[in-house]
PDB file of N, CA, C, O and CB in Angstrom:
ATOM      1  N   UNK A   1       0.818  -1.163   0.001  1.00  0.00           N
ATOM      2  CA  UNK A   1      -0.018  -0.023  -0.010  1.00  0.00           C
ATOM      3  C   UNK A   1       0.890   1.243  -0.007  1.00  0.00           C
ATOM      4  O   UNK A   1       1.792   1.344   0.824  1.00  0.00           O
ATOM      5  CB  UNK A   1      -0.994  -0.055   1.203  1.00  0.00           C
ATOM      6  N   UNK A   2       0.654   2.200  -0.929  1.00  0.00           N
ATOM      7  CA  UNK A   2       1.503   3.406  -0.960  1.00  0.00           C
ATOM      8  C   UNK A   2       1.255   4.301   0.224  1.00  0.00           C
ATOM      9  O   UNK A   2       0.155   4.382   0.772  1.00  0.00           O
ATOM     10  CB  UNK A   2       1.271   4.188  -2.234  1.00  0.00           C
ATOM     11  N   UNK A   3       2.336   4.976   0.598  1.00  0.00           N
ATOM     12  CA  UNK A   3       2.226   5.905   1.735  1.00  0.00           C
ATOM     13  C   UNK A   3       1.451   7.128   1.271  1.00  0.00           C
ATOM     14  O   UNK A   3       1.580   7.578   0.132  1.00  0.00           O
ATOM     15  CB  UNK A   3       3.645   6.315   2.292  1.00  0.00           C
ATOM     16  N   UNK A   4       0.624   7.664   2.206  1.00  0.00           N
ATOM     17  CA  UNK A   4      -0.134   8.882   1.878  1.00  0.00           C
ATOM     18  C   UNK A   4       0.470  10.031   2.698  1.00  0.00           C
ATOM     19  O   UNK A   4       0.847   9.855   3.856  1.00  0.00           O
ATOM     20  CB  UNK A   4      -1.693   8.706   2.184  1.00  0.00           C
ATOM     21  N   UNK A   5       0.548  11.179   2.083  1.00  0.00           N
ATOM     22  CA  UNK A   5       1.032  12.327   2.793  1.00  0.00           C
ATOM     23  C   UNK A   5      -0.031  12.824   3.751  1.00  0.00           C
ATOM     24  O   UNK A   5      -1.203  12.942   3.394  1.00  0.00           O
ATOM     25  CB  UNK A   5       1.446  13.420   1.827  1.00  0.00           C
ATOM     26  N   UNK A   6       0.377  13.106   4.929  1.00  0.00           N
ATOM     27  CA  UNK A   6      -0.582  13.653   5.899  1.00  0.00           C
ATOM     28  C   UNK A   6      -0.695  15.117   5.815  1.00  0.00           C
ATOM     29  O   UNK A   6       0.304  15.823   5.675  1.00  0.00           O
ATOM     30  CB  UNK A   6      -0.210  13.282   7.276  1.00  0.00           C
ATOM     31  N   UNK A   7      -1.909  15.599   5.898  1.00  0.00           N
ATOM     32  CA  UNK A   7      -2.130  17.031   5.899  1.00  0.00           C
ATOM     33  C   UNK A   7      -1.721  17.574   7.233  1.00  0.00           C
ATOM     34  O   UNK A   7      -2.065  16.999   8.266  1.00  0.00           O
ATOM     35  CB  UNK A   7      -3.589  17.378   5.590  1.00  0.00           C
ATOM     36  N   UNK A   8      -0.991  18.671   7.244  1.00  0.00           N
ATOM     37  CA  UNK A   8      -0.499  19.259   8.475  1.00  0.00           C
ATOM     38  C   UNK A   8      -1.485  20.335   9.003  1.00  0.00           C
ATOM     39  O   UNK A   8      -1.150  21.047   9.949  1.00  0.00           O
ATOM     40  CB  UNK A   8       0.906  19.869   8.244  1.00  0.00           C
ATOM     41  N   UNK A   9      -2.642  20.460   8.431  1.00  0.00           N
ATOM     42  CA  UNK A   9      -3.601  21.411   8.900  1.00  0.00           C
ATOM     43  C   UNK A   9      -3.593  22.695   8.125  1.00  0.00           C
ATOM     44  O   UNK A   9      -3.278  22.702   6.935  1.00  0.00           O
ATOM     45  CB  UNK A   9      -3.370  21.687  10.308  1.00  0.00           C
ATOM     46  N   UNK A  10      -3.935  23.784   8.777  1.00  0.00           N
ATOM     47  CA  UNK A  10      -4.030  25.062   8.071  1.00  0.00           C
ATOM     48  C   UNK A  10      -2.822  25.974   8.350  1.00  0.00           C
ATOM     49  O   UNK A  10      -2.986  27.178   8.550  1.00  0.00           O
ATOM     50  CB  UNK A  10      -5.321  25.776   8.468  1.00  0.00           C
ATOM     51  N   UNK A  11      -1.646  25.414   8.363  1.00  0.00           N
ATOM     52  CA  UNK A  11      -0.456  26.219   8.557  1.00  0.00           C
ATOM     53  C   UNK A  11      -0.125  26.973   7.304  1.00  0.00           C
ATOM     54  O   UNK A  11      -0.214  26.448   6.194  1.00  0.00           O
ATOM     55  CB  UNK A  11       0.714  25.362   8.977  1.00  0.00           C
ATOM     56  N   UNK A  12       0.257  28.202   7.494  1.00  0.00           N
ATOM     57  CA  UNK A  12       0.634  28.973   6.361  1.00  0.00           C
ATOM     58  C   UNK A  12       1.961  29.643   6.627  1.00  0.00           C
ATOM     59  O   UNK A  12       2.368  29.779   7.781  1.00  0.00           O
ATOM     60  CB  UNK A  12      -0.432  29.984   6.023  1.00  0.00           C
ATOM     61  N   UNK A  13       2.625  30.053   5.606  1.00  0.00           N
ATOM     62  CA  UNK A  13       3.925  30.709   5.799  1.00  0.00           C
ATOM     63  C   UNK A  13       3.759  32.182   6.094  1.00  0.00           C
ATOM     64  O   UNK A  13       4.727  32.864   6.430  1.00  0.00           O
ATOM     65  CB  UNK A  13       4.807  30.526   4.570  1.00  0.00           C
ATOM     66  N   UNK A  14       2.515  32.688   5.968  1.00  0.00           N
ATOM     67  CA  UNK A  14       2.330  34.130   6.181  1.00  0.00           C
ATOM     68  C   UNK A  14       2.045  34.466   7.664  1.00  0.00           C
ATOM     69  O   UNK A  14       2.039  35.646   8.015  1.00  0.00           O
ATOM     70  CB  UNK A  14       1.174  34.643   5.297  1.00  0.00           C
ATOM     71  N   UNK A  15       1.819  33.505   8.514  1.00  0.00           N
ATOM     72  CA  UNK A  15       1.592  33.741   9.952  1.00  0.00           C
ATOM     73  C   UNK A  15       0.136  33.606  10.309  1.00  0.00           C
ATOM     74  O   UNK A  15      -0.679  33.088   9.545  1.00  0.00           O
ATOM     75  CB  UNK A  15       2.089  35.120  10.358  1.00  0.00           C
ATOM     76  N   UNK A  16      -0.160  34.085  11.482  1.00  0.00           N
ATOM     77  CA  UNK A  16      -1.482  33.944  12.082  1.00  0.00           C
ATOM     78  C   UNK A  16      -2.307  35.209  11.792  1.00  0.00           C
ATOM     79  O   UNK A  16      -1.795  36.320  11.924  1.00  0.00           O
ATOM     80  CB  UNK A  16      -1.370  33.692  13.620  1.00  0.00           C
ATOM     81  N   UNK A  17      -3.516  35.055  11.417  1.00  0.00           N
ATOM     82  CA  UNK A  17      -4.419  36.186  11.144  1.00  0.00           C
ATOM     83  C   UNK A  17      -5.377  36.283  12.320  1.00  0.00           C
ATOM     84  O   UNK A  17      -6.066  35.324  12.669  1.00  0.00           O
ATOM     85  CB  UNK A  17      -5.204  36.006   9.771  1.00  0.00           C
ATOM     86  N   UNK A  18      -5.402  37.443  12.909  1.00  0.00           N
ATOM     87  CA  UNK A  18      -6.247  37.685  14.077  1.00  0.00           C
ATOM     88  C   UNK A  18      -7.493  38.485  13.603  1.00  0.00           C
ATOM     89  O   UNK A  18      -7.348  39.508  12.934  1.00  0.00           O
ATOM     90  CB  UNK A  18      -5.443  38.470  15.215  1.00  0.00           C
ATOM     91  N   UNK A  19      -8.651  38.040  13.933  1.00  0.00           N
ATOM     92  CA  UNK A  19      -9.865  38.711  13.483  1.00  0.00           C
ATOM     93  C   UNK A  19     -10.198  39.920  14.382  1.00  0.00           C
ATOM     94  O   UNK A  19      -9.576  40.150  15.419  1.00  0.00           O
ATOM     95  CB  UNK A  19     -11.044  37.715  13.466  1.00  0.00           C
ATOM     96  N   UNK A  20     -11.182  40.655  13.939  1.00  0.00           N
ATOM     97  CA  UNK A  20     -11.529  41.917  14.652  1.00  0.00           C
ATOM     98  C   UNK A  20     -11.972  41.635  16.071  1.00  0.00           C
ATOM     99  O   UNK A  20     -11.582  42.359  16.988  1.00  0.00           O
ATOM    100  CB  UNK A  20     -12.648  42.682  13.907  1.00  0.00           C
ATOM    101  N   UNK A  21     -12.757  40.626  16.276  1.00  0.00           N
ATOM    102  CA  UNK A  21     -13.294  40.348  17.652  1.00  0.00           C
ATOM    103  C   UNK A  21     -12.135  39.910  18.532  1.00  0.00           C
ATOM    104  O   UNK A  21     -12.018  40.386  19.661  1.00  0.00           O
ATOM    105  CB  UNK A  21     -14.434  39.223  17.633  1.00  0.00           C
ATOM    106  N   UNK A  22     -11.309  39.055  18.073  1.00  0.00           N
ATOM    107  CA  UNK A  22     -10.121  38.621  18.891  1.00  0.00           C
ATOM    108  C   UNK A  22      -9.205  39.786  19.204  1.00  0.00           C
ATOM    109  O   UNK A  22      -8.692  39.900  20.317  1.00  0.00           O
ATOM    110  CB  UNK A  22      -9.309  37.525  18.149  1.00  0.00           C
ATOM    111  N   UNK A  23      -8.998  40.650  18.223  1.00  0.00           N
ATOM    112  CA  UNK A  23      -8.136  41.783  18.413  1.00  0.00           C
ATOM    113  C   UNK A  23      -8.678  42.703  19.478  1.00  0.00           C
ATOM    114  O   UNK A  23      -7.931  43.239  20.297  1.00  0.00           O
ATOM    115  CB  UNK A  23      -7.953  42.524  17.125  1.00  0.00           C
ATOM    116  N   UNK A  24     -10.055  42.892  19.460  1.00  0.00           N
ATOM    117  CA  UNK A  24     -10.703  43.765  20.409  1.00  0.00           C
ATOM    118  C   UNK A  24     -10.534  43.211  21.818  1.00  0.00           C
ATOM    119  O   UNK A  24     -10.323  43.980  22.755  1.00  0.00           O
ATOM    120  CB  UNK A  24     -12.186  43.936  20.063  1.00  0.00           C
ATOM    121  N   UNK A  25     -10.621  41.899  21.988  1.00  0.00           N
ATOM    122  CA  UNK A  25     -10.510  41.280  23.327  1.00  0.00           C
ATOM    123  C   UNK A  25      -9.094  41.464  23.843  1.00  0.00           C
ATOM    124  O   UNK A  25      -8.915  41.808  25.011  1.00  0.00           O
ATOM    125  CB  UNK A  25     -10.882  39.757  23.286  1.00  0.00           C
ATOM    126  N   UNK A  26      -8.095  41.249  23.023  1.00  0.00           N
ATOM    127  CA  UNK A  26      -6.698  41.395  23.386  1.00  0.00           C
ATOM    128  C   UNK A  26      -6.441  42.883  23.754  1.00  0.00           C
ATOM    129  O   UNK A  26      -5.816  43.184  24.771  1.00  0.00           O
ATOM    130  CB  UNK A  26      -5.760  40.920  22.203  1.00  0.00           C
ATOM    131  N   UNK A  27      -6.930  43.771  22.919  1.00  0.00           N
ATOM    132  CA  UNK A  27      -6.732  45.203  23.127  1.00  0.00           C
ATOM    133  C   UNK A  27      -7.376  45.679  24.419  1.00  0.00           C
ATOM    134  O   UNK A  27      -6.839  46.557  25.093  1.00  0.00           O
ATOM    135  CB  UNK A  27      -7.292  45.987  21.955  1.00  0.00           C
ATOM    136  N   UNK A  28      -8.526  45.105  24.770  1.00  0.00           N
ATOM    137  CA  UNK A  28      -9.237  45.448  26.000  1.00  0.00           C
ATOM    138  C   UNK A  28      -8.356  45.107  27.240  1.00  0.00           C
ATOM    139  O   UNK A  28      -8.308  45.867  28.207  1.00  0.00           O
ATOM    140  CB  UNK A  28     -10.610  44.684  26.062  1.00  0.00           C
ATOM    141  N   UNK A  29      -7.672  43.957  27.180  1.00  0.00           N
ATOM    142  CA  UNK A  29      -6.794  43.566  28.266  1.00  0.00           C
ATOM    143  C   UNK A  29      -5.629  44.531  28.391  1.00  0.00           C
ATOM    144  O   UNK A  29      -5.155  44.798  29.496  1.00  0.00           O
ATOM    145  CB  UNK A  29      -6.286  42.149  28.055  1.00  0.00           C
ATOM    146  N   UNK A  30      -5.164  45.056  27.264  1.00  0.00           N
ATOM    147  CA  UNK A  30      -4.070  45.989  27.270  1.00  0.00           C
ATOM    148  C   UNK A  30      -4.529  47.420  27.577  1.00  0.00           C
ATOM    149  O   UNK A  30      -3.700  48.318  27.724  1.00  0.00           O
ATOM    150  CB  UNK A  30      -3.362  45.944  25.945  1.00  0.00           C
ATOM    151  N   UNK A  31      -5.859  47.635  27.676  1.00  0.00           N
ATOM    152  CA  UNK A  31      -6.369  48.971  27.962  1.00  0.00           C
ATOM    153  C   UNK A  31      -6.552  49.839  26.759  1.00  0.00           C
ATOM    154  O   UNK A  31      -6.704  51.053  26.894  1.00  0.00           O
ATOM    155  CB  UNK A  31      -5.478  49.648  28.891  1.00  0.00           C
ATOM    156  N   UNK A  32      -6.542  49.245  25.551  1.00  0.00           N
ATOM    157  CA  UNK A  32      -6.705  49.970  24.322  1.00  0.00           C
ATOM    158  C   UNK A  32      -8.153  49.797  23.857  1.00  0.00           C
ATOM    159  O   UNK A  32      -8.683  48.688  23.793  1.00  0.00           O
ATOM    160  CB  UNK A  32      -5.696  49.482  23.247  1.00  0.00           C
ATOM    161  N   UNK A  33      -8.773  50.943  23.535  1.00  0.00           N
ATOM    162  CA  UNK A  33     -10.158  50.873  23.099  1.00  0.00           C
ATOM    163  C   UNK A  33     -10.304  51.597  21.787  1.00  0.00           C
ATOM    164  O   UNK A  33      -9.592  52.568  21.531  1.00  0.00           O
ATOM    165  CB  UNK A  33     -11.102  51.464  24.150  1.00  0.00           C
ATOM    166  N   UNK A  34     -11.228  51.136  20.937  1.00  0.00           N
ATOM    167  CA  UNK A  34     -11.470  51.772  19.659  1.00  0.00           C
ATOM    168  C   UNK A  34     -12.252  53.054  19.865  1.00  0.00           C
ATOM    169  O   UNK A  34     -13.188  53.098  20.662  1.00  0.00           O
ATOM    170  CB  UNK A  34     -12.216  50.830  18.713  1.00  0.00           C
ATOM    171  N   UNK A  35     -11.866  54.098  19.145  1.00  0.00           N
ATOM    172  CA  UNK A  35     -12.585  55.347  19.201  1.00  0.00           C
ATOM    173  C   UNK A  35     -13.897  55.186  18.422  1.00  0.00           C
ATOM    174  O   UNK A  35     -14.026  54.246  17.637  1.00  0.00           O
ATOM    175  CB  UNK A  35     -11.722  56.514  18.633  1.00  0.00           C
ATOM    176  N   UNK A  36     -14.861  56.074  18.621  1.00  0.00           N
ATOM    177  CA  UNK A  36     -16.080  55.962  17.829  1.00  0.00           C
ATOM    178  C   UNK A  36     -15.801  56.043  16.294  1.00  0.00           C
ATOM    179  O   UNK A  36     -16.457  55.361  15.507  1.00  0.00           O
ATOM    180  CB  UNK A  36     -17.062  57.073  18.249  1.00  0.00           C
ATOM    181  N   UNK A  37     -14.821  56.887  15.890  1.00  0.00           N
ATOM    182  CA  UNK A  37     -14.476  56.992  14.501  1.00  0.00           C
ATOM    183  C   UNK A  37     -13.933  55.672  13.945  1.00  0.00           C
ATOM    184  O   UNK A  37     -14.222  55.284  12.813  1.00  0.00           O
ATOM    185  CB  UNK A  37     -13.473  58.093  14.311  1.00  0.00           C
ATOM    186  N   UNK A  38     -13.138  54.998  14.779  1.00  0.00           N
ATOM    187  CA  UNK A  38     -12.572  53.684  14.295  1.00  0.00           C
ATOM    188  C   UNK A  38     -13.644  52.688  14.210  1.00  0.00           C
ATOM    189  O   UNK A  38     -13.655  51.903  13.261  1.00  0.00           O
ATOM    190  CB  UNK A  38     -11.457  53.146  15.216  1.00  0.00           C
ATOM    191  N   UNK A  39     -14.600  52.650  15.175  1.00  0.00           N
ATOM    192  CA  UNK A  39     -15.691  51.701  15.130  1.00  0.00           C
ATOM    193  C   UNK A  39     -16.536  51.921  13.859  1.00  0.00           C
ATOM    194  O   UNK A  39     -16.918  50.969  13.178  1.00  0.00           O
ATOM    195  CB  UNK A  39     -16.563  51.829  16.398  1.00  0.00           C
ATOM    196  N   UNK A  40     -16.812  53.197  13.563  1.00  0.00           N
ATOM    197  CA  UNK A  40     -17.612  53.539  12.385  1.00  0.00           C
ATOM    198  C   UNK A  40     -16.889  53.086  11.092  1.00  0.00           C
ATOM    199  O   UNK A  40     -17.500  52.512  10.191  1.00  0.00           O
ATOM    200  CB  UNK A  40     -17.890  55.077  12.349  1.00  0.00           C
ATOM    201  N   UNK A  41     -15.574  53.363  11.032  1.00  0.00           N
ATOM    202  CA  UNK A  41     -14.769  52.973   9.870  1.00  0.00           C
ATOM    203  C   UNK A  41     -14.827  51.481   9.643  1.00  0.00           C
ATOM    204  O   UNK A  41     -14.960  51.022   8.509  1.00  0.00           O
ATOM    205  CB  UNK A  41     -13.321  53.412  10.045  1.00  0.00           C
ATOM    206  N   UNK A  42     -14.727  50.723  10.721  1.00  0.00           N
ATOM    207  CA  UNK A  42     -14.741  49.272  10.661  1.00  0.00           C
ATOM    208  C   UNK A  42     -16.157  48.780  10.172  1.00  0.00           C
ATOM    209  O   UNK A  42     -16.272  47.883   9.337  1.00  0.00           O
ATOM    210  CB  UNK A  42     -14.378  48.667  12.085  1.00  0.00           C
ATOM    211  N   UNK A  43     -17.173  49.395  10.721  1.00  0.00           N
ATOM    212  CA  UNK A  43     -18.557  49.003  10.345  1.00  0.00           C
ATOM    213  C   UNK A  43     -18.813  49.325   8.891  1.00  0.00           C
ATOM    214  O   UNK A  43     -19.427  48.531   8.178  1.00  0.00           O
ATOM    215  CB  UNK A  43     -19.608  49.723  11.238  1.00  0.00           C
ATOM    216  N   UNK A  44     -18.347  50.490   8.434  1.00  0.00           N
ATOM    217  CA  UNK A  44     -18.491  50.887   7.030  1.00  0.00           C
ATOM    218  C   UNK A  44     -17.787  49.922   6.085  1.00  0.00           C
ATOM    219  O   UNK A  44     -18.336  49.510   5.063  1.00  0.00           O
ATOM    220  CB  UNK A  44     -17.946  52.290   6.825  1.00  0.00           C
ATOM    221  N   UNK A  45     -16.560  49.575   6.452  1.00  0.00           N
ATOM    222  CA  UNK A  45     -15.762  48.663   5.621  1.00  0.00           C
ATOM    223  C   UNK A  45     -16.434  47.299   5.576  1.00  0.00           C
ATOM    224  O   UNK A  45     -16.457  46.652   4.529  1.00  0.00           O
ATOM    225  CB  UNK A  45     -14.308  48.537   6.166  1.00  0.00           C
ATOM    226  N   UNK A  46     -16.981  46.858   6.702  1.00  0.00           N
ATOM    227  CA  UNK A  46     -17.666  45.544   6.730  1.00  0.00           C
ATOM    228  C   UNK A  46     -18.928  45.554   5.880  1.00  0.00           C
ATOM    229  O   UNK A  46     -19.209  44.598   5.156  1.00  0.00           O
ATOM    230  CB  UNK A  46     -18.023  45.152   8.176  1.00  0.00           C
ATOM    231  N   UNK A  47     -19.699  46.662   5.976  1.00  0.00           N
ATOM    232  CA  UNK A  47     -20.927  46.709   5.248  1.00  0.00           C
ATOM    233  C   UNK A  47     -20.691  46.846   3.712  1.00  0.00           C
ATOM    234  O   UNK A  47     -21.512  46.424   2.898  1.00  0.00           O
ATOM    235  CB  UNK A  47     -21.769  47.861   5.769  1.00  0.00           C
ATOM    236  N   UNK A  48     -19.570  47.436   3.373  1.00  0.00           N
ATOM    237  CA  UNK A  48     -19.189  47.572   1.906  1.00  0.00           C
ATOM    238  C   UNK A  48     -18.511  46.321   1.387  1.00  0.00           C
ATOM    239  O   UNK A  48     -18.343  46.164   0.178  1.00  0.00           O
ATOM    240  CB  UNK A  48     -18.228  48.788   1.685  1.00  0.00           C
ATOM    241  N   UNK A  49     -18.125  45.439   2.272  1.00  0.00           N
ATOM    242  CA  UNK A  49     -17.500  44.184   1.870  1.00  0.00           C
ATOM    243  C   UNK A  49     -16.102  44.417   1.336  1.00  0.00           C
ATOM    244  O   UNK A  49     -15.676  43.739   0.401  1.00  0.00           O
ATOM    245  CB  UNK A  49     -18.346  43.478   0.824  1.00  0.00           C
ATOM    246  N   UNK A  50     -15.367  45.387   1.928  1.00  0.00           N
ATOM    247  CA  UNK A  50     -14.007  45.656   1.469  1.00  0.00           C
ATOM    248  C   UNK A  50     -13.045  44.502   1.765  1.00  0.00           C
ATOM    249  O   UNK A  50     -13.171  43.808   2.774  1.00  0.00           O
ATOM    250  CB  UNK A  50     -13.493  46.924   2.113  1.00  0.00           C
ATOM    251  N   UNK A  51     -12.111  44.324   0.887  1.00  0.00           N
ATOM    252  CA  UNK A  51     -11.056  43.321   1.124  1.00  0.00           C
ATOM    253  C   UNK A  51     -10.097  43.866   2.134  1.00  0.00           C
ATOM    254  O   UNK A  51     -10.090  45.074   2.370  1.00  0.00           O
ATOM    255  CB  UNK A  51     -10.309  42.946  -0.184  1.00  0.00           C
ATOM    256  N   UNK A  52      -9.292  43.045   2.738  1.00  0.00           N
ATOM    257  CA  UNK A  52      -8.324  43.540   3.744  1.00  0.00           C
ATOM    258  C   UNK A  52      -7.412  44.646   3.162  1.00  0.00           C
ATOM    259  O   UNK A  52      -7.118  45.618   3.858  1.00  0.00           O
ATOM    260  CB  UNK A  52      -7.451  42.360   4.268  1.00  0.00           C
ATOM    261  N   UNK A  53      -6.971  44.512   1.924  1.00  0.00           N
ATOM    262  CA  UNK A  53      -6.133  45.517   1.339  1.00  0.00           C
ATOM    263  C   UNK A  53      -6.844  46.831   1.159  1.00  0.00           C
ATOM    264  O   UNK A  53      -6.278  47.892   1.421  1.00  0.00           O
ATOM    265  CB  UNK A  53      -5.615  45.047   0.045  1.00  0.00           C
ATOM    266  N   UNK A  54      -8.120  46.768   0.700  1.00  0.00           N
ATOM    267  CA  UNK A  54      -8.934  47.988   0.576  1.00  0.00           C
ATOM    268  C   UNK A  54      -9.173  48.664   1.934  1.00  0.00           C
ATOM    269  O   UNK A  54      -9.141  49.889   2.042  1.00  0.00           O
ATOM    270  CB  UNK A  54     -10.281  47.656  -0.079  1.00  0.00           C
ATOM    271  N   UNK A  55      -9.409  47.853   2.953  1.00  0.00           N
ATOM    272  CA  UNK A  55      -9.664  48.375   4.297  1.00  0.00           C
ATOM    273  C   UNK A  55      -8.424  49.068   4.826  1.00  0.00           C
ATOM    274  O   UNK A  55      -8.522  50.116   5.464  1.00  0.00           O
ATOM    275  CB  UNK A  55     -10.098  47.248   5.254  1.00  0.00           C
ATOM    276  N   UNK A  56      -7.211  48.470   4.559  1.00  0.00           N
ATOM    277  CA  UNK A  56      -5.966  49.088   4.996  1.00  0.00           C
ATOM    278  C   UNK A  56      -5.797  50.470   4.304  1.00  0.00           C
ATOM    279  O   UNK A  56      -5.344  51.429   4.928  1.00  0.00           O
ATOM    280  CB  UNK A  56      -4.748  48.146   4.676  1.00  0.00           C
ATOM    281  N   UNK A  57      -6.164  50.550   3.029  1.00  0.00           N
ATOM    282  CA  UNK A  57      -6.105  51.793   2.357  1.00  0.00           C
ATOM    283  C   UNK A  57      -6.992  52.873   2.895  1.00  0.00           C
ATOM    284  O   UNK A  57      -6.634  54.051   2.900  1.00  0.00           O
ATOM    285  CB  UNK A  57      -6.404  51.587   1.005  1.00  0.00           C
ATOM    286  N   UNK A  58      -8.187  52.456   3.361  1.00  0.00           N
ATOM    287  CA  UNK A  58      -9.138  53.400   3.996  1.00  0.00           C
ATOM    288  C   UNK A  58      -8.479  53.928   5.285  1.00  0.00           C
ATOM    289  O   UNK A  58      -8.549  55.126   5.560  1.00  0.00           O
ATOM    290  CB  UNK A  58     -10.547  52.692   4.314  1.00  0.00           C
ATOM    291  N   UNK A  59      -7.857  53.068   6.055  1.00  0.00           N
ATOM    292  CA  UNK A  59      -7.177  53.474   7.296  1.00  0.00           C
ATOM    293  C   UNK A  59      -6.013  54.429   7.033  1.00  0.00           C
ATOM    294  O   UNK A  59      -5.827  55.425   7.732  1.00  0.00           O
ATOM    295  CB  UNK A  59      -6.668  52.242   8.041  1.00  0.00           C
ATOM    296  N   UNK A  60      -5.251  54.100   6.022  1.00  0.00           N
ATOM    297  CA  UNK A  60      -4.114  54.970   5.620  1.00  0.00           C
ATOM    298  C   UNK A  60      -4.602  56.365   5.235  1.00  0.00           C
ATOM    299  O   UNK A  60      -4.025  57.375   5.637  1.00  0.00           O
ATOM    300  CB  UNK A  60      -3.335  54.341   4.430  1.00  0.00           C
ATOM    301  N   UNK A  61      -5.674  56.397   4.449  1.00  0.00           N
ATOM    302  CA  UNK A  61      -6.219  57.675   4.001  1.00  0.00           C
ATOM    303  C   UNK A  61      -6.737  58.506   5.203  1.00  0.00           C
ATOM    304  O   UNK A  61      -6.611  59.731   5.227  1.00  0.00           O
ATOM    305  CB  UNK A  61      -7.361  57.434   2.976  1.00  0.00           C
ATOM    306  N   UNK A  62      -7.317  57.808   6.186  1.00  0.00           N
ATOM    307  CA  UNK A  62      -7.853  58.491   7.369  1.00  0.00           C
ATOM    308  C   UNK A  62      -6.756  59.145   8.190  1.00  0.00           C
ATOM    309  O   UNK A  62      -6.991  60.179   8.817  1.00  0.00           O
ATOM    310  CB  UNK A  62      -8.626  57.513   8.238  1.00  0.00           C
ATOM    311  N   UNK A  63      -5.548  58.558   8.201  1.00  0.00           N
ATOM    312  CA  UNK A  63      -4.471  59.081   9.023  1.00  0.00           C
ATOM    313  C   UNK A  63      -3.418  59.800   8.285  1.00  0.00           C
ATOM    314  O   UNK A  63      -2.446  60.259   8.884  1.00  0.00           O
ATOM    315  CB  UNK A  63      -3.859  58.023   9.759  1.00  0.00           C
ATOM    316  N   UNK A  64      -3.572  59.921   6.976  1.00  0.00           N
ATOM    317  CA  UNK A  64      -2.569  60.621   6.170  1.00  0.00           C
ATOM    318  C   UNK A  64      -2.592  62.088   6.448  1.00  0.00           C
ATOM    319  O   UNK A  64      -3.656  62.691   6.582  1.00  0.00           O
ATOM    320  CB  UNK A  64      -2.788  60.377   4.695  1.00  0.00           C
ATOM    321  N   UNK A  65      -1.397  62.678   6.537  1.00  0.00           N
ATOM    322  CA  UNK A  65      -1.300  64.130   6.747  1.00  0.00           C
ATOM    323  C   UNK A  65      -1.009  64.707   5.355  1.00  0.00           C
ATOM    324  O   UNK A  65      -0.089  64.292   4.651  1.00  0.00           O
ATOM    325  CB  UNK A  65      -0.154  64.528   7.832  1.00  0.00           C
ATOM    326  N   UNK A  66      -1.844  65.682   5.005  1.00  0.00           N
ATOM    327  CA  UNK A  66      -1.669  66.309   3.702  1.00  0.00           C
ATOM    328  C   UNK A  66      -0.695  67.456   3.731  1.00  0.00           C
ATOM    329  O   UNK A  66      -0.447  68.082   2.700  1.00  0.00           O
ATOM    330  CB  UNK A  66      -2.978  66.787   3.186  1.00  0.00           C
TER     331      UNK A  66
END
């Protein structure tokens, strides 16, 4: 019987991706809270279905100094 390769799970070379809810919980332990503007920006991005790259661009534009 030929040997079968075992799947090692969902390991990736890019690292671990932390979701918004998990990040909020960790941040709360550290005493970091989202401002109302940040919460609104996240909700808008979620409702528009933005990709992670598009969402990062929205954040960059919000903090860019002209």
